[in-house]
mmCIF file of C-alpha atoms in Angstrom:
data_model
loop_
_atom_site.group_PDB
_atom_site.id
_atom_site.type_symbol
_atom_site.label_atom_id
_atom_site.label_comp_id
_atom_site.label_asym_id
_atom_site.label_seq_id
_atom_site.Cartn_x
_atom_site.Cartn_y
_atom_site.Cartn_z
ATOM 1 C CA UNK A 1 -14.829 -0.176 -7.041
ATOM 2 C CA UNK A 2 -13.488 -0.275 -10.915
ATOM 3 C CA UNK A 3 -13.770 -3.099 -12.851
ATOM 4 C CA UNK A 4 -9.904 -3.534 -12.352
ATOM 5 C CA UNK A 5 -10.163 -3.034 -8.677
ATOM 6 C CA UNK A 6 -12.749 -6.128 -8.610
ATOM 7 C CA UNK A 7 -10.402 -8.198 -11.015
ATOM 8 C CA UNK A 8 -7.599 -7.934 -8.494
ATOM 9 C CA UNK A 9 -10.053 -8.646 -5.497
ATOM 10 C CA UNK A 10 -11.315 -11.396 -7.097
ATOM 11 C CA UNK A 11 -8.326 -12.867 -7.470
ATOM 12 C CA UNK A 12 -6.886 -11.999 -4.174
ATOM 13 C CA UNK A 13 -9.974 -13.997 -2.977
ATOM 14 C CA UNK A 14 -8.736 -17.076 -4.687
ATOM 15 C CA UNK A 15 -5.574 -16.718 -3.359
ATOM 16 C CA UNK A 16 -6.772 -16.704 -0.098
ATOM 17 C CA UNK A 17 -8.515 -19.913 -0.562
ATOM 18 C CA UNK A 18 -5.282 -21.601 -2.297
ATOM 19 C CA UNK A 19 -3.107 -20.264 0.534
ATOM 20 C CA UNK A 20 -5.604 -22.057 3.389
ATOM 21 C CA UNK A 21 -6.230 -24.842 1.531
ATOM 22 C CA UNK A 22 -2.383 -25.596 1.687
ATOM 23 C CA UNK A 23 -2.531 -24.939 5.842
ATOM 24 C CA UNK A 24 -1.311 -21.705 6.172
ATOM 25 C CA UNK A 25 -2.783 -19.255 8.178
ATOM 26 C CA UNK A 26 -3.597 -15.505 6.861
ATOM 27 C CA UNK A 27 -2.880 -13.163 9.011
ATOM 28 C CA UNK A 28 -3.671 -9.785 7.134
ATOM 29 C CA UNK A 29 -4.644 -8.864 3.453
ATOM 30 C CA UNK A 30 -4.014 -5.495 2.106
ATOM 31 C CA UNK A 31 -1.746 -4.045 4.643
ATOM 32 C CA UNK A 32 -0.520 -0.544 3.777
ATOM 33 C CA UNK A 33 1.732 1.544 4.884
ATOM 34 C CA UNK A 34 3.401 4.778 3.147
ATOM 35 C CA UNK A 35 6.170 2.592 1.350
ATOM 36 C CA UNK A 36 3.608 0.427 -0.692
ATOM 37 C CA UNK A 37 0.774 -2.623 0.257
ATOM 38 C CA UNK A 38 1.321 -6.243 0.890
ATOM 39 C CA UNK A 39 -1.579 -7.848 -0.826
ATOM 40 C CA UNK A 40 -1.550 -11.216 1.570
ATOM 41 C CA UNK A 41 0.386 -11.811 4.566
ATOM 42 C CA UNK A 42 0.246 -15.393 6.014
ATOM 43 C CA UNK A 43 1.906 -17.996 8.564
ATOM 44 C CA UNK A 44 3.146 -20.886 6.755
ATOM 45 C CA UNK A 45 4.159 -23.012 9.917
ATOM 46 C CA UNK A 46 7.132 -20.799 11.559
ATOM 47 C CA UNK A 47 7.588 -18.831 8.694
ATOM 48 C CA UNK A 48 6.015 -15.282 7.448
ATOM 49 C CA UNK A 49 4.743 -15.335 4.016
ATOM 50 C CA UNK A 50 4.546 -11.856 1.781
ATOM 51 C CA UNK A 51 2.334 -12.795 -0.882
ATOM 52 C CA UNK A 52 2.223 -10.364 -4.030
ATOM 53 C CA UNK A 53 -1.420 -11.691 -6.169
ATOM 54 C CA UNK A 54 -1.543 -10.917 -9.900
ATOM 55 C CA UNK A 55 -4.680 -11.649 -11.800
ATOM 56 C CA UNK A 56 -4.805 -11.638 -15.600
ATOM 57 C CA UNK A 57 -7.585 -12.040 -17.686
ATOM 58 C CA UNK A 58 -6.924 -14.662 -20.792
ATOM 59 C CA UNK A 59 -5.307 -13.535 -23.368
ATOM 60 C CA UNK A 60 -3.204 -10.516 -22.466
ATOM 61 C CA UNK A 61 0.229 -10.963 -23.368
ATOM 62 C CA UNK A 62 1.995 -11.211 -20.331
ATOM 63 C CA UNK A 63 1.875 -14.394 -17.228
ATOM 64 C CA UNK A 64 0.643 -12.947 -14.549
ATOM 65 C CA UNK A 65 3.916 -14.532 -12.803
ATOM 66 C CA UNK A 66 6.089 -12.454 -14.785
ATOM 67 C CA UNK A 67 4.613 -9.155 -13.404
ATOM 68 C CA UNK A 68 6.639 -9.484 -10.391
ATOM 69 C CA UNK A 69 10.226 -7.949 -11.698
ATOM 70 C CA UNK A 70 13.505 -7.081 -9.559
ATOM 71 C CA UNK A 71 12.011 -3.827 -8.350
ATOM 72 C CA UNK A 72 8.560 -5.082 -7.095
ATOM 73 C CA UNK A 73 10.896 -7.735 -5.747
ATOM 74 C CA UNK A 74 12.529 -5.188 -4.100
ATOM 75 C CA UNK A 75 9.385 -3.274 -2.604
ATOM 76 C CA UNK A 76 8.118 -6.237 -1.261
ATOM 77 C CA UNK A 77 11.259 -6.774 1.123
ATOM 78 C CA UNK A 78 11.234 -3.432 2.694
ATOM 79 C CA UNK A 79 7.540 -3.432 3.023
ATOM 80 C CA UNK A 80 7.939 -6.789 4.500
ATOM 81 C CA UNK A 81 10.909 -5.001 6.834
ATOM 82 C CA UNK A 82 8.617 -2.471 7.642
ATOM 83 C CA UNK A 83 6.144 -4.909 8.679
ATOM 84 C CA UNK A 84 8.448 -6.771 10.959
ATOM 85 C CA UNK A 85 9.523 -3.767 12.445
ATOM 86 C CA UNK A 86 6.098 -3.109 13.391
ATOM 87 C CA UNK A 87 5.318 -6.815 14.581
ATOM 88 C CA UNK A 88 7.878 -8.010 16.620
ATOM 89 C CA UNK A 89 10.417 -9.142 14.244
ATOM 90 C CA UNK A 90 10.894 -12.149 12.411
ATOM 91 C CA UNK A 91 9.629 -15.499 13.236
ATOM 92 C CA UNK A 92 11.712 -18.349 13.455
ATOM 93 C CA UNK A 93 11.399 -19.609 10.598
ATOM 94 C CA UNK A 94 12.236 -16.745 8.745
ATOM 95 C CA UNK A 95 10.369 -14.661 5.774
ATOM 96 C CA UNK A 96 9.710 -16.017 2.192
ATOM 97 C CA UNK A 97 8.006 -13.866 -0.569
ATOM 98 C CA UNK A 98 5.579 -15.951 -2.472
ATOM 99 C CA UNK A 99 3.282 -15.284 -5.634
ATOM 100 C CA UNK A 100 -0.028 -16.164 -6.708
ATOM 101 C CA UNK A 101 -0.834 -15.962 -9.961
ATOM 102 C CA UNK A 102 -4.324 -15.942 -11.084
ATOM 103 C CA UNK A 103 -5.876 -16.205 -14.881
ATOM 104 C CA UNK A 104 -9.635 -15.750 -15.849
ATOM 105 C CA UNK A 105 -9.735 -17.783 -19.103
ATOM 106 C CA UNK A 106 -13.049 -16.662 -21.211
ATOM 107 C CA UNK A 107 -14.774 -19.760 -20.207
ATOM 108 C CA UNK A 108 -14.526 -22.279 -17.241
ATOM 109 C CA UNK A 109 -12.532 -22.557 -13.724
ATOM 110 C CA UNK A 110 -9.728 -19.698 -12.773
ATOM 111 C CA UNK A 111 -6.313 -20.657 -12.957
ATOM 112 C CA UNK A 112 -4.351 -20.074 -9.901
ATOM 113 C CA UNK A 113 -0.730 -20.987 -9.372
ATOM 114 C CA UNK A 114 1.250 -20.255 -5.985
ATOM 115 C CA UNK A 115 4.585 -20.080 -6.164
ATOM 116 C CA UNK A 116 6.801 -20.545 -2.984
ATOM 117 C CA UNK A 117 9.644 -18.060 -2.343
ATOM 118 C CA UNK A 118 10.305 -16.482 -5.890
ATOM 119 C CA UNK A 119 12.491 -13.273 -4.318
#
């Protein structure tokens, strides 16, 4: 693995952790299919969660929850359709796309920050 490849893991990792410490339940991580990858898929009571992570380092010049534009907003519902076709179809509650993002600052704790439903 590249040192980019272990950046995202690591910060997948944390999301993880964030998304069960707030009582949801993951279900799969990196689920791939020709049309793209899910990064986190997760139960949040009755309702699927598609979870895109980004992970930044400190200092680079763009939020890691900016990274997630119109088409990657895009990408993320089909993949999510794709998923559902493949699982039964929706849940009750419905499907939400979330983000995580994560930033390494040189020194100290991670940031993470999980924001509910941003496409």
């Amino acid at each position: 693995m590249n040192a980019r490849g272990a950046l995202g893991r690591y910060g997948e990792d944390l999301a993880v952790r964030l998304l069960t410490d707030a009582g949801m339940a993951v279900l799969e991580r990196n689920w791939r299919c020709r049309a793209g990858e899910i990064d986190i898929l997760a139960m949040d009571g009755d309702a699927l969660v598609v979870c895109e992570v980004k992970t930044r380092r400190a200092g680079m010049f763009e939020h890691p929850m900016a990274a997630v534009t119109r088409a990657k907003a895009d990408r993320l519902r089909r993949l999510a359709e794709i998923w559902l076709d493949r699982n039964g179809g929706a849940p009750p509650g419905g499907v939400r796309i979330d983000l995580v993002g994560v930033v390494l600052p040189r020194r100290g704790a991670p940031l993470a920050e999980h924001a509910r439903g941003v496409a």
